[in-house]
Amino acid sequence: MISDTVAVVEYYVIKKPIEFISNLFNEYNELKDVYDENKILREQLAAYASVEVNTNVLSNEIDDLKKALDLKELTTDYNVKTATVISRDASNWTNEITIDLGSMAGVKEDMVVVASKGMIGKVTSVTEVSSTVQLLTAEKPVSDLPVQIMNGDQNAYGLLKGYDVESKCYEVTLLSNIDKLEPNANVITSGLGGDQKAPKGIYIGVAEGMDVSSDGTTKTLKVKPAEDFSDLTYVSVVFRGNNNE
């Protein structure tokens, strides 16, 4: 009887606490194993996400390059050289870009620069290996751009004066009269204005509306850009003739 009592006391005083601590230790180890496995899984998921992002970026760049390379020859007496955008300042995002073609490649000031869908700007300064391109979305454009509006059977002419940030449209002051703006009227470069202006036939965008001044003397078109300026990776510089001169 006494031995049974001693056994009970021994179990609850000595063995039971040891079992409790042992169980706690085992549970801790199991939880630690689960934590470590979850950590490894999280790292693997993060690595997979990183690879997926990099793959998407490379895929997009390849698509952009294919589009740029596909623009081998314009519908005018001009051809192009493909360039990569190597710099774009965040504080100057809508104004200019820097490309990796310069005077050694034959690039000169006032040359037109296009992307896969249409004109994006003009070269404003050149070094041996790079050039600065002022975008058509610049706050203070260097000069007006002569354009042609293909308004149904009627061709009209105007000057691209600048870019309106709120409407995200170019503003084109009409030089020719348009009584009614046809839907989806395409706007291209007119080729007027001499060598320092853009060659004829380069796509600019689509006219979306027309504003008339209070005195009725000035008509201004709102033109939606053909190109997406938010993501420029590969562009092309327009050269005269077949010898890139």
mmCIF file of N, CA and C in Angstrom, residues 67-188:
data_model
loop_
_atom_site.group_PDB
_atom_site.id
_atom_site.type_symbol
_atom_site.label_atom_id
_atom_site.label_comp_id
_atom_site.label_asym_id
_atom_site.label_seq_id
_atom_site.Cartn_x
_atom_site.Cartn_y
_atom_site.Cartn_z
ATOM 1 N N LYS A 67 9.326 44.778 -82.769
ATOM 2 C CA LYS A 67 8.542 45.841 -83.399
ATOM 3 C C LYS A 67 9.457 46.905 -83.990
ATOM 4 N N ALA A 68 10.510 47.259 -83.235
ATOM 5 C CA ALA A 68 11.443 48.279 -83.716
ATOM 6 C C ALA A 68 12.180 47.799 -84.958
ATOM 7 N N LEU A 69 12.621 46.551 -84.941
ATOM 8 C CA LEU A 69 13.352 46.007 -86.087
ATOM 9 C C LEU A 69 12.444 45.828 -87.295
ATOM 10 N N ASP A 70 11.154 45.667 -87.045
ATOM 11 C CA ASP A 70 10.205 45.496 -88.137
ATOM 12 C C ASP A 70 9.986 46.802 -88.894
ATOM 13 N N LEU A 71 10.368 47.915 -88.259
ATOM 14 C CA LEU A 71 10.213 49.232 -88.868
ATOM 15 C C LEU A 71 11.468 49.556 -89.675
ATOM 16 N N LYS A 72 11.761 48.746 -90.671
ATOM 17 C CA LYS A 72 13.015 48.885 -91.409
ATOM 18 C C LYS A 72 12.960 50.014 -92.426
ATOM 19 N N GLU A 73 11.800 50.272 -92.972
ATOM 20 C CA GLU A 73 11.735 51.297 -94.004
ATOM 21 C C GLU A 73 10.395 52.005 -93.945
ATOM 22 N N LEU A 74 10.422 53.334 -94.069
ATOM 23 C CA LEU A 74 9.204 54.117 -94.037
ATOM 24 C C LEU A 74 8.590 54.163 -95.432
ATOM 25 N N THR A 75 7.375 54.712 -95.507
ATOM 26 C CA THR A 75 6.702 54.812 -96.797
ATOM 27 C C THR A 75 7.224 55.994 -97.599
ATOM 28 N N THR A 76 8.213 56.727 -97.084
ATOM 29 C CA THR A 76 8.818 57.851 -97.783
ATOM 30 C C THR A 76 10.246 57.470 -98.154
ATOM 31 N N ASP A 77 11.018 58.433 -98.668
ATOM 32 C CA ASP A 77 12.400 58.156 -99.074
ATOM 33 C C ASP A 77 13.342 58.235 -97.873
ATOM 34 N N TYR A 78 13.030 57.519 -96.847
ATOM 35 C CA TYR A 78 13.825 57.530 -95.625
ATOM 36 C C TYR A 78 13.934 56.110 -95.094
ATOM 37 N N ASN A 79 14.989 55.862 -94.326
ATOM 38 C CA ASN A 79 15.075 54.603 -93.590
ATOM 39 C C ASN A 79 15.524 54.899 -92.170
ATOM 40 N N VAL A 80 15.690 53.867 -91.376
ATOM 41 C CA VAL A 80 15.887 54.084 -89.942
ATOM 42 C C VAL A 80 17.027 53.243 -89.382
ATOM 43 N N LYS A 81 17.526 53.675 -88.232
ATOM 44 C CA LYS A 81 18.458 52.886 -87.429
ATOM 45 C C LYS A 81 17.862 52.720 -86.037
ATOM 46 N N THR A 82 17.891 51.494 -85.554
ATOM 47 C CA THR A 82 17.307 51.194 -84.249
ATOM 48 C C THR A 82 18.257 51.577 -83.124
ATOM 49 N N ALA A 83 17.694 52.150 -82.068
ATOM 50 C CA ALA A 83 18.476 52.574 -80.904
ATOM 51 C C ALA A 83 17.793 52.099 -79.629
ATOM 52 N N THR A 84 18.579 52.042 -78.562
ATOM 53 C CA THR A 84 18.064 51.675 -77.242
ATOM 54 C C THR A 84 18.012 52.915 -76.358
ATOM 55 N N VAL A 85 16.935 53.043 -75.606
ATOM 56 C CA VAL A 85 16.838 54.138 -74.636
ATOM 57 C C VAL A 85 17.724 53.787 -73.447
ATOM 58 N N ILE A 86 18.743 54.620 -73.189
ATOM 59 C CA ILE A 86 19.704 54.312 -72.126
ATOM 60 C C ILE A 86 19.524 55.192 -70.898
ATOM 61 N N SER A 87 18.716 56.247 -71.026
ATOM 62 C CA SER A 87 18.516 57.120 -69.868
ATOM 63 C C SER A 87 17.197 57.859 -70.011
ATOM 64 N N ARG A 88 16.498 57.960 -68.861
ATOM 65 C CA ARG A 88 15.262 58.738 -68.815
ATOM 66 C C ARG A 88 15.053 59.197 -67.384
ATOM 67 N N ASP A 89 15.248 60.478 -67.156
ATOM 68 C CA ASP A 89 15.184 61.040 -65.809
ATOM 69 C C ASP A 89 13.734 61.101 -65.339
ATOM 70 N N ALA A 90 13.474 60.575 -64.143
ATOM 71 C CA ALA A 90 12.107 60.555 -63.608
ATOM 72 C C ALA A 90 11.541 61.959 -63.449
ATOM 73 N N SER A 91 12.400 62.924 -63.098
ATOM 74 C CA SER A 91 11.934 64.298 -62.911
ATOM 75 C C SER A 91 11.703 65.003 -64.243
ATOM 76 N N ASN A 92 12.152 64.385 -65.313
ATOM 77 C CA ASN A 92 12.035 64.973 -66.652
ATOM 78 C C ASN A 92 11.386 63.975 -67.608
ATOM 79 N N TRP A 93 10.491 63.155 -67.056
ATOM 80 C CA TRP A 93 9.995 61.959 -67.732
ATOM 81 C C TRP A 93 9.310 62.251 -69.063
ATOM 82 N N THR A 94 8.482 63.271 -69.108
ATOM 83 C CA THR A 94 7.702 63.547 -70.321
ATOM 84 C C THR A 94 8.447 64.423 -71.314
ATOM 85 N N ASN A 95 9.649 64.863 -70.958
ATOM 86 C CA ASN A 95 10.348 65.832 -71.804
ATOM 87 C C ASN A 95 11.386 65.218 -72.735
ATOM 88 N N GLU A 96 12.218 64.304 -72.234
ATOM 89 C CA GLU A 96 13.297 63.817 -73.084
ATOM 90 C C GLU A 96 13.783 62.432 -72.676
ATOM 91 N N ILE A 97 14.484 61.799 -73.622
ATOM 92 C CA ILE A 97 15.152 60.526 -73.391
ATOM 93 C C ILE A 97 16.551 60.607 -73.991
ATOM 94 N N THR A 98 17.421 59.688 -73.572
ATOM 95 C CA THR A 98 18.749 59.582 -74.166
ATOM 96 C C THR A 98 18.870 58.218 -74.829
ATOM 97 N N ILE A 99 19.388 58.204 -76.059
ATOM 98 C CA ILE A 99 19.524 56.954 -76.807
ATOM 99 C C ILE A 99 20.995 56.658 -77.084
ATOM 100 N N ASP A 100 21.287 55.408 -77.448
ATOM 101 C CA ASP A 100 22.678 54.969 -77.591
ATOM 102 C C ASP A 100 23.216 55.087 -79.021
ATOM 103 N N LEU A 101 22.704 56.028 -79.792
ATOM 104 C CA LEU A 101 23.253 56.345 -81.111
ATOM 105 C C LEU A 101 23.675 57.806 -81.128
ATOM 106 N N GLY A 102 24.872 58.073 -81.673
ATOM 107 C CA GLY A 102 25.361 59.439 -81.735
ATOM 108 C C GLY A 102 25.938 59.768 -83.092
ATOM 109 N N SER A 103 26.837 60.752 -83.105
ATOM 110 C CA SER A 103 27.401 61.219 -84.374
ATOM 111 C C SER A 103 28.186 60.132 -85.100
ATOM 112 N N MET A 104 28.781 59.195 -84.347
ATOM 113 C CA MET A 104 29.514 58.103 -84.994
ATOM 114 C C MET A 104 28.587 57.223 -85.832
ATOM 115 N N ALA A 105 27.303 57.220 -85.493
ATOM 116 C CA ALA A 105 26.311 56.450 -86.258
ATOM 117 C C ALA A 105 25.606 57.319 -87.291
ATOM 118 N N GLY A 106 26.031 58.582 -87.394
ATOM 119 C CA GLY A 106 25.434 59.477 -88.379
ATOM 120 C C GLY A 106 24.274 60.304 -87.877
ATOM 121 N N VAL A 107 23.987 60.245 -86.579
ATOM 122 C CA VAL A 107 22.867 60.994 -86.020
ATOM 123 C C VAL A 107 23.213 62.482 -85.965
ATOM 124 N N LYS A 108 22.229 63.323 -86.323
ATOM 125 C CA LYS A 108 22.402 64.773 -86.297
ATOM 126 C C LYS A 108 21.212 65.414 -85.592
ATOM 127 N N GLU A 109 21.404 66.657 -85.166
ATOM 128 C CA GLU A 109 20.301 67.393 -84.550
ATOM 129 C C GLU A 109 19.145 67.546 -85.535
ATOM 130 N N ASP A 110 17.937 67.586 -84.987
ATOM 131 C CA ASP A 110 16.681 67.753 -85.732
ATOM 132 C C ASP A 110 16.216 66.489 -86.446
ATOM 133 N N MET A 111 16.976 65.384 -86.328
ATOM 134 C CA MET A 111 16.480 64.136 -86.908
ATOM 135 C C MET A 111 15.264 63.639 -86.129
ATOM 136 N N VAL A 112 14.330 63.053 -86.859
ATOM 137 C CA VAL A 112 13.100 62.544 -86.262
ATOM 138 C C VAL A 112 13.348 61.175 -85.636
ATOM 139 N N VAL A 113 12.690 60.933 -84.499
ATOM 140 C CA VAL A 113 12.786 59.643 -83.814
ATOM 141 C C VAL A 113 11.385 59.045 -83.716
ATOM 142 N N VAL A 114 11.267 57.777 -84.061
ATOM 143 C CA VAL A 114 9.979 57.097 -84.038
ATOM 144 C C VAL A 114 10.078 55.846 -83.173
ATOM 145 N N ALA A 115 8.915 55.356 -82.742
ATOM 146 C CA ALA A 115 8.829 54.051 -82.080
ATOM 147 C C ALA A 115 8.000 53.144 -82.993
ATOM 148 N N SER A 116 7.483 52.062 -82.465
ATOM 149 C CA SER A 116 6.820 51.071 -83.322
ATOM 150 C C SER A 116 5.526 51.582 -83.947
ATOM 151 N N LYS A 117 4.883 52.585 -83.321
ATOM 152 C CA LYS A 117 3.576 53.035 -83.809
ATOM 153 C C LYS A 117 3.594 54.415 -84.445
ATOM 154 N N GLY A 118 4.631 55.191 -84.186
ATOM 155 C CA GLY A 118 4.648 56.522 -84.762
ATOM 156 C C GLY A 118 5.751 57.386 -84.181
ATOM 157 N N MET A 119 5.721 58.668 -84.558
ATOM 158 C CA MET A 119 6.753 59.609 -84.140
ATOM 159 C C MET A 119 6.660 59.882 -82.646
ATOM 160 N N ILE A 120 7.849 59.982 -82.002
ATOM 161 C CA ILE A 120 7.876 60.304 -80.574
ATOM 162 C C ILE A 120 8.632 61.592 -80.277
ATOM 163 N N GLY A 121 9.499 62.054 -81.202
ATOM 164 C CA GLY A 121 10.243 63.269 -80.913
ATOM 165 C C GLY A 121 11.327 63.552 -81.930
ATOM 166 N N LYS A 122 12.224 64.503 -81.552
ATOM 167 C CA LYS A 122 13.327 64.900 -82.433
ATOM 168 C C LYS A 122 14.618 64.993 -81.631
ATOM 169 N N VAL A 123 15.726 64.747 -82.309
ATOM 170 C CA VAL A 123 17.048 64.845 -81.684
ATOM 171 C C VAL A 123 17.378 66.317 -81.449
ATOM 172 N N THR A 124 17.770 66.646 -80.217
ATOM 173 C CA THR A 124 18.101 68.038 -79.894
ATOM 174 C C THR A 124 19.581 68.242 -79.603
ATOM 175 N N SER A 125 20.298 67.197 -79.206
ATOM 176 C CA SER A 125 21.744 67.312 -78.993
ATOM 177 C C SER A 125 22.389 65.954 -79.230
ATOM 178 N N VAL A 126 23.669 65.996 -79.677
ATOM 179 C CA VAL A 126 24.348 64.768 -80.093
ATOM 180 C C VAL A 126 25.768 64.738 -79.545
ATOM 181 N N THR A 127 26.174 63.579 -78.996
ATOM 182 C CA THR A 127 27.575 63.308 -78.693
ATOM 183 C C THR A 127 28.036 62.213 -79.653
ATOM 184 N N GLU A 128 29.266 61.765 -79.494
ATOM 185 C CA GLU A 128 29.760 60.728 -80.400
ATOM 186 C C GLU A 128 28.973 59.428 -80.290
ATOM 187 N N VAL A 129 28.539 59.106 -79.071
ATOM 188 C CA VAL A 129 27.931 57.783 -78.861
ATOM 189 C C VAL A 129 26.496 57.833 -78.338
ATOM 190 N N SER A 130 25.935 59.010 -78.158
ATOM 191 C CA SER A 130 24.569 59.095 -77.647
ATOM 192 C C SER A 130 23.906 60.375 -78.147
ATOM 193 N N SER A 131 22.586 60.420 -77.997
ATOM 194 C CA SER A 131 21.826 61.600 -78.417
ATOM 195 C C SER A 131 20.677 61.838 -77.451
ATOM 196 N N THR A 132 20.324 63.114 -77.295
ATOM 197 C CA THR A 132 19.161 63.490 -76.501
ATOM 198 C C THR A 132 17.990 63.736 -77.438
ATOM 199 N N VAL A 133 16.851 63.157 -77.083
ATOM 200 C CA VAL A 133 15.648 63.279 -77.904
ATOM 201 C C VAL A 133 14.582 64.021 -77.113
ATOM 202 N N GLN A 134 14.127 65.154 -77.649
ATOM 203 C CA GLN A 134 13.003 65.835 -77.014
ATOM 204 C C GLN A 134 11.712 65.178 -77.482
ATOM 205 N N LEU A 135 10.888 64.753 -76.523
ATOM 206 C CA LEU A 135 9.647 64.056 -76.839
ATOM 207 C C LEU A 135 8.561 65.032 -77.268
ATOM 208 N N LEU A 136 7.592 64.524 -78.017
ATOM 209 C CA LEU A 136 6.458 65.351 -78.424
ATOM 210 C C LEU A 136 5.580 65.729 -77.239
ATOM 211 N N THR A 137 5.782 65.059 -76.126
ATOM 212 C CA THR A 137 5.020 65.370 -74.912
ATOM 213 C C THR A 137 5.720 66.407 -74.045
ATOM 214 N N ALA A 138 6.807 67.005 -74.538
ATOM 215 C CA ALA A 138 7.576 67.971 -73.752
ATOM 216 C C ALA A 138 6.738 69.199 -73.402
ATOM 217 N N GLU A 139 7.022 69.763 -72.224
ATOM 218 C CA GLU A 139 6.287 70.945 -71.769
ATOM 219 C C GLU A 139 6.548 72.148 -72.673
ATOM 220 N N LYS A 140 7.804 72.303 -73.087
ATOM 221 C CA LYS A 140 8.173 73.442 -73.936
ATOM 222 C C LYS A 140 8.882 72.934 -75.190
ATOM 223 N N PRO A 141 8.115 72.574 -76.226
ATOM 224 C CA PRO A 141 8.739 72.051 -77.443
ATOM 225 C C PRO A 141 9.637 73.086 -78.107
ATOM 226 N N VAL A 142 10.724 72.585 -78.722
ATOM 227 C CA VAL A 142 11.684 73.473 -79.373
ATOM 228 C C VAL A 142 11.043 74.202 -80.545
ATOM 229 N N SER A 143 10.209 73.515 -81.311
ATOM 230 C CA SER A 143 9.572 74.137 -82.476
ATOM 231 C C SER A 143 8.259 73.452 -82.784
ATOM 232 N N ASP A 144 7.430 74.132 -83.585
ATOM 233 C CA ASP A 144 6.167 73.538 -84.016
ATOM 234 C C ASP A 144 6.433 72.445 -85.051
ATOM 235 N N LEU A 145 5.522 71.482 -85.113
ATOM 236 C CA LEU A 145 5.659 70.374 -86.063
ATOM 237 C C LEU A 145 4.542 70.453 -87.101
ATOM 238 N N PRO A 146 4.881 70.666 -88.389
ATOM 239 C CA PRO A 146 3.849 70.704 -89.433
ATOM 240 C C PRO A 146 3.209 69.324 -89.627
ATOM 241 N N VAL A 147 1.886 69.276 -89.596
ATOM 242 C CA VAL A 147 1.176 67.999 -89.724
ATOM 243 C C VAL A 147 0.072 68.102 -90.765
ATOM 244 N N GLN A 148 -0.393 66.929 -91.173
ATOM 245 C CA GLN A 148 -1.495 66.823 -92.130
ATOM 246 C C GLN A 148 -2.602 66.007 -91.494
ATOM 247 N N ILE A 149 -3.837 66.498 -91.624
ATOM 248 C CA ILE A 149 -4.994 65.800 -91.064
ATOM 249 C C ILE A 149 -5.761 65.153 -92.210
ATOM 250 N N MET A 150 -5.882 63.839 -92.161
ATOM 251 C CA MET A 150 -6.575 63.094 -93.219
ATOM 252 C C MET A 150 -8.044 62.970 -92.816
ATOM 253 N N ASN A 151 -8.784 64.027 -93.120
ATOM 254 C CA ASN A 151 -10.162 64.165 -92.662
ATOM 255 C C ASN A 151 -11.132 63.689 -93.745
ATOM 256 N N GLY A 152 -11.287 62.370 -93.840
ATOM 257 C CA GLY A 152 -12.128 61.815 -94.893
ATOM 258 C C GLY A 152 -11.504 62.078 -96.252
ATOM 259 N N ASP A 153 -12.282 62.684 -97.160
ATOM 260 C CA ASP A 153 -11.773 63.029 -98.495
ATOM 261 C C ASP A 153 -11.019 64.351 -98.487
ATOM 262 N N GLN A 154 -11.025 65.027 -97.365
ATOM 263 C CA GLN A 154 -10.398 66.344 -97.265
ATOM 264 C C GLN A 154 -9.093 66.262 -96.478
ATOM 265 N N ASN A 155 -8.032 66.804 -97.042
ATOM 266 C CA ASN A 155 -6.766 66.917 -96.321
ATOM 267 C C ASN A 155 -6.614 68.335 -95.794
ATOM 268 N N ALA A 156 -6.331 68.431 -94.518
ATOM 269 C CA ALA A 156 -6.120 69.739 -93.900
ATOM 270 C C ALA A 156 -4.724 69.773 -93.296
ATOM 271 N N TYR A 157 -4.266 70.971 -92.979
ATOM 272 C CA TYR A 157 -2.907 71.134 -92.461
ATOM 273 C C TYR A 157 -2.931 71.941 -91.171
ATOM 274 N N GLY A 158 -1.918 71.685 -90.341
ATOM 275 C CA GLY A 158 -1.844 72.390 -89.071
ATOM 276 C C GLY A 158 -0.460 72.310 -88.473
ATOM 277 N N LEU A 159 -0.324 72.873 -87.281
ATOM 278 C CA LEU A 159 0.941 72.857 -86.548
ATOM 279 C C LEU A 159 0.727 72.231 -85.182
ATOM 280 N N LEU A 160 1.504 71.192 -84.899
ATOM 281 C CA LEU A 160 1.463 70.586 -83.570
ATOM 282 C C LEU A 160 2.228 71.510 -82.630
ATOM 283 N N LYS A 161 1.494 72.133 -81.704
ATOM 284 C CA LYS A 161 2.068 73.169 -80.846
ATOM 285 C C LYS A 161 2.586 72.635 -79.520
ATOM 286 N N GLY A 162 2.002 71.534 -79.058
ATOM 287 C CA GLY A 162 2.408 71.028 -77.752
ATOM 288 C C GLY A 162 1.529 69.882 -77.297
ATOM 289 N N TYR A 163 1.617 69.598 -76.009
ATOM 290 C CA TYR A 163 0.922 68.446 -75.419
ATOM 291 C C TYR A 163 0.180 68.907 -74.178
ATOM 292 N N ASP A 164 -1.096 68.517 -74.083
ATOM 293 C CA ASP A 164 -1.913 68.864 -72.925
ATOM 294 C C ASP A 164 -1.915 67.697 -71.942
ATOM 295 N N VAL A 165 -1.380 67.929 -70.751
ATOM 296 C CA VAL A 165 -1.223 66.861 -69.761
ATOM 297 C C VAL A 165 -2.575 66.336 -69.288
ATOM 298 N N GLU A 166 -3.549 67.227 -69.108
ATOM 299 C CA GLU A 166 -4.850 66.813 -68.577
ATOM 300 C C GLU A 166 -5.592 65.889 -69.542
ATOM 301 N N SER A 167 -5.657 66.271 -70.801
ATOM 302 C CA SER A 167 -6.381 65.454 -71.785
ATOM 303 C C SER A 167 -5.513 64.354 -72.378
ATOM 304 N N LYS A 168 -4.176 64.445 -72.122
ATOM 305 C CA LYS A 168 -3.201 63.502 -72.687
ATOM 306 C C LYS A 168 -3.288 63.468 -74.211
ATOM 307 N N CYS A 169 -3.426 64.662 -74.789
ATOM 308 C CA CYS A 169 -3.524 64.802 -76.237
ATOM 309 C C CYS A 169 -2.582 65.897 -76.733
ATOM 310 N N TYR A 170 -2.135 65.742 -77.986
ATOM 311 C CA TYR A 170 -1.428 66.836 -78.643
ATOM 312 C C TYR A 170 -2.431 67.932 -78.971
ATOM 313 N N GLU A 171 -1.927 69.159 -79.058
ATOM 314 C CA GLU A 171 -2.755 70.279 -79.491
ATOM 315 C C GLU A 171 -2.251 70.749 -80.850
ATOM 316 N N VAL A 172 -3.123 70.677 -81.843
ATOM 317 C CA VAL A 172 -2.769 71.047 -83.215
ATOM 318 C C VAL A 172 -3.602 72.250 -83.643
ATOM 319 N N THR A 173 -2.920 73.354 -83.927
ATOM 320 C CA THR A 173 -3.601 74.540 -84.440
ATOM 321 C C THR A 173 -3.789 74.398 -85.943
ATOM 322 N N LEU A 174 -5.034 74.500 -86.399
ATOM 323 C CA LEU A 174 -5.333 74.301 -87.817
ATOM 324 C C LEU A 174 -4.918 75.500 -88.651
ATOM 325 N N LEU A 175 -4.299 75.214 -89.795
ATOM 326 C CA LEU A 175 -3.991 76.234 -90.788
ATOM 327 C C LEU A 175 -5.018 76.201 -91.910
ATOM 328 N N SER A 176 -5.628 75.024 -92.110
ATOM 329 C CA SER A 176 -6.703 74.863 -93.098
ATOM 330 C C SER A 176 -8.034 74.810 -92.361
ATOM 331 N N ASN A 177 -9.092 75.141 -93.080
ATOM 332 C CA ASN A 177 -10.407 75.123 -92.455
ATOM 333 C C ASN A 177 -11.012 73.719 -92.481
ATOM 334 N N ILE A 178 -11.562 73.312 -91.353
ATOM 335 C CA ILE A 178 -12.327 72.066 -91.253
ATOM 336 C C ILE A 178 -13.683 72.406 -90.652
ATOM 337 N N ASP A 179 -14.740 72.170 -91.430
ATOM 338 C CA ASP A 179 -16.082 72.448 -90.924
ATOM 339 C C ASP A 179 -16.557 71.345 -89.985
ATOM 340 N N LYS A 180 -16.246 70.109 -90.366
ATOM 341 C CA LYS A 180 -16.657 68.959 -89.561
ATOM 342 C C LYS A 180 -15.510 67.968 -89.477
ATOM 343 N N LEU A 181 -15.184 67.576 -88.261
ATOM 344 C CA LEU A 181 -14.115 66.598 -88.058
ATOM 345 C C LEU A 181 -14.682 65.191 -88.188
ATOM 346 N N GLU A 182 -14.141 64.437 -89.139
ATOM 347 C CA GLU A 182 -14.594 63.064 -89.348
ATOM 348 C C GLU A 182 -14.071 62.157 -88.225
ATOM 349 N N PRO A 183 -14.820 61.099 -87.880
ATOM 350 C CA PRO A 183 -14.354 60.169 -86.835
ATOM 351 C C PRO A 183 -13.042 59.497 -87.230
ATOM 352 N N ASN A 184 -12.163 59.345 -86.264
ATOM 353 C CA ASN A 184 -10.880 58.641 -86.453
ATOM 354 C C ASN A 184 -10.031 59.235 -87.579
ATOM 355 N N ALA A 185 -10.020 60.560 -87.669
ATOM 356 C CA ALA A 185 -9.182 61.221 -88.669
ATOM 357 C C ALA A 185 -7.718 61.077 -88.270
ATOM 358 N N ASN A 186 -6.922 60.447 -89.126
ATOM 359 C CA ASN A 186 -5.508 60.234 -88.826
ATOM 360 C C ASN A 186 -4.701 61.505 -89.050
ATOM 361 N N VAL A 187 -3.684 61.670 -88.207
ATOM 362 C CA VAL A 187 -2.790 62.823 -88.312
ATOM 363 C C VAL A 187 -1.381 62.308 -88.573
ATOM 364 N N ILE A 188 -0.738 62.843 -89.617
ATOM 365 C CA ILE A 188 0.619 62.447 -89.987
ATOM 366 C C ILE A 188 1.472 63.697 -90.174
#
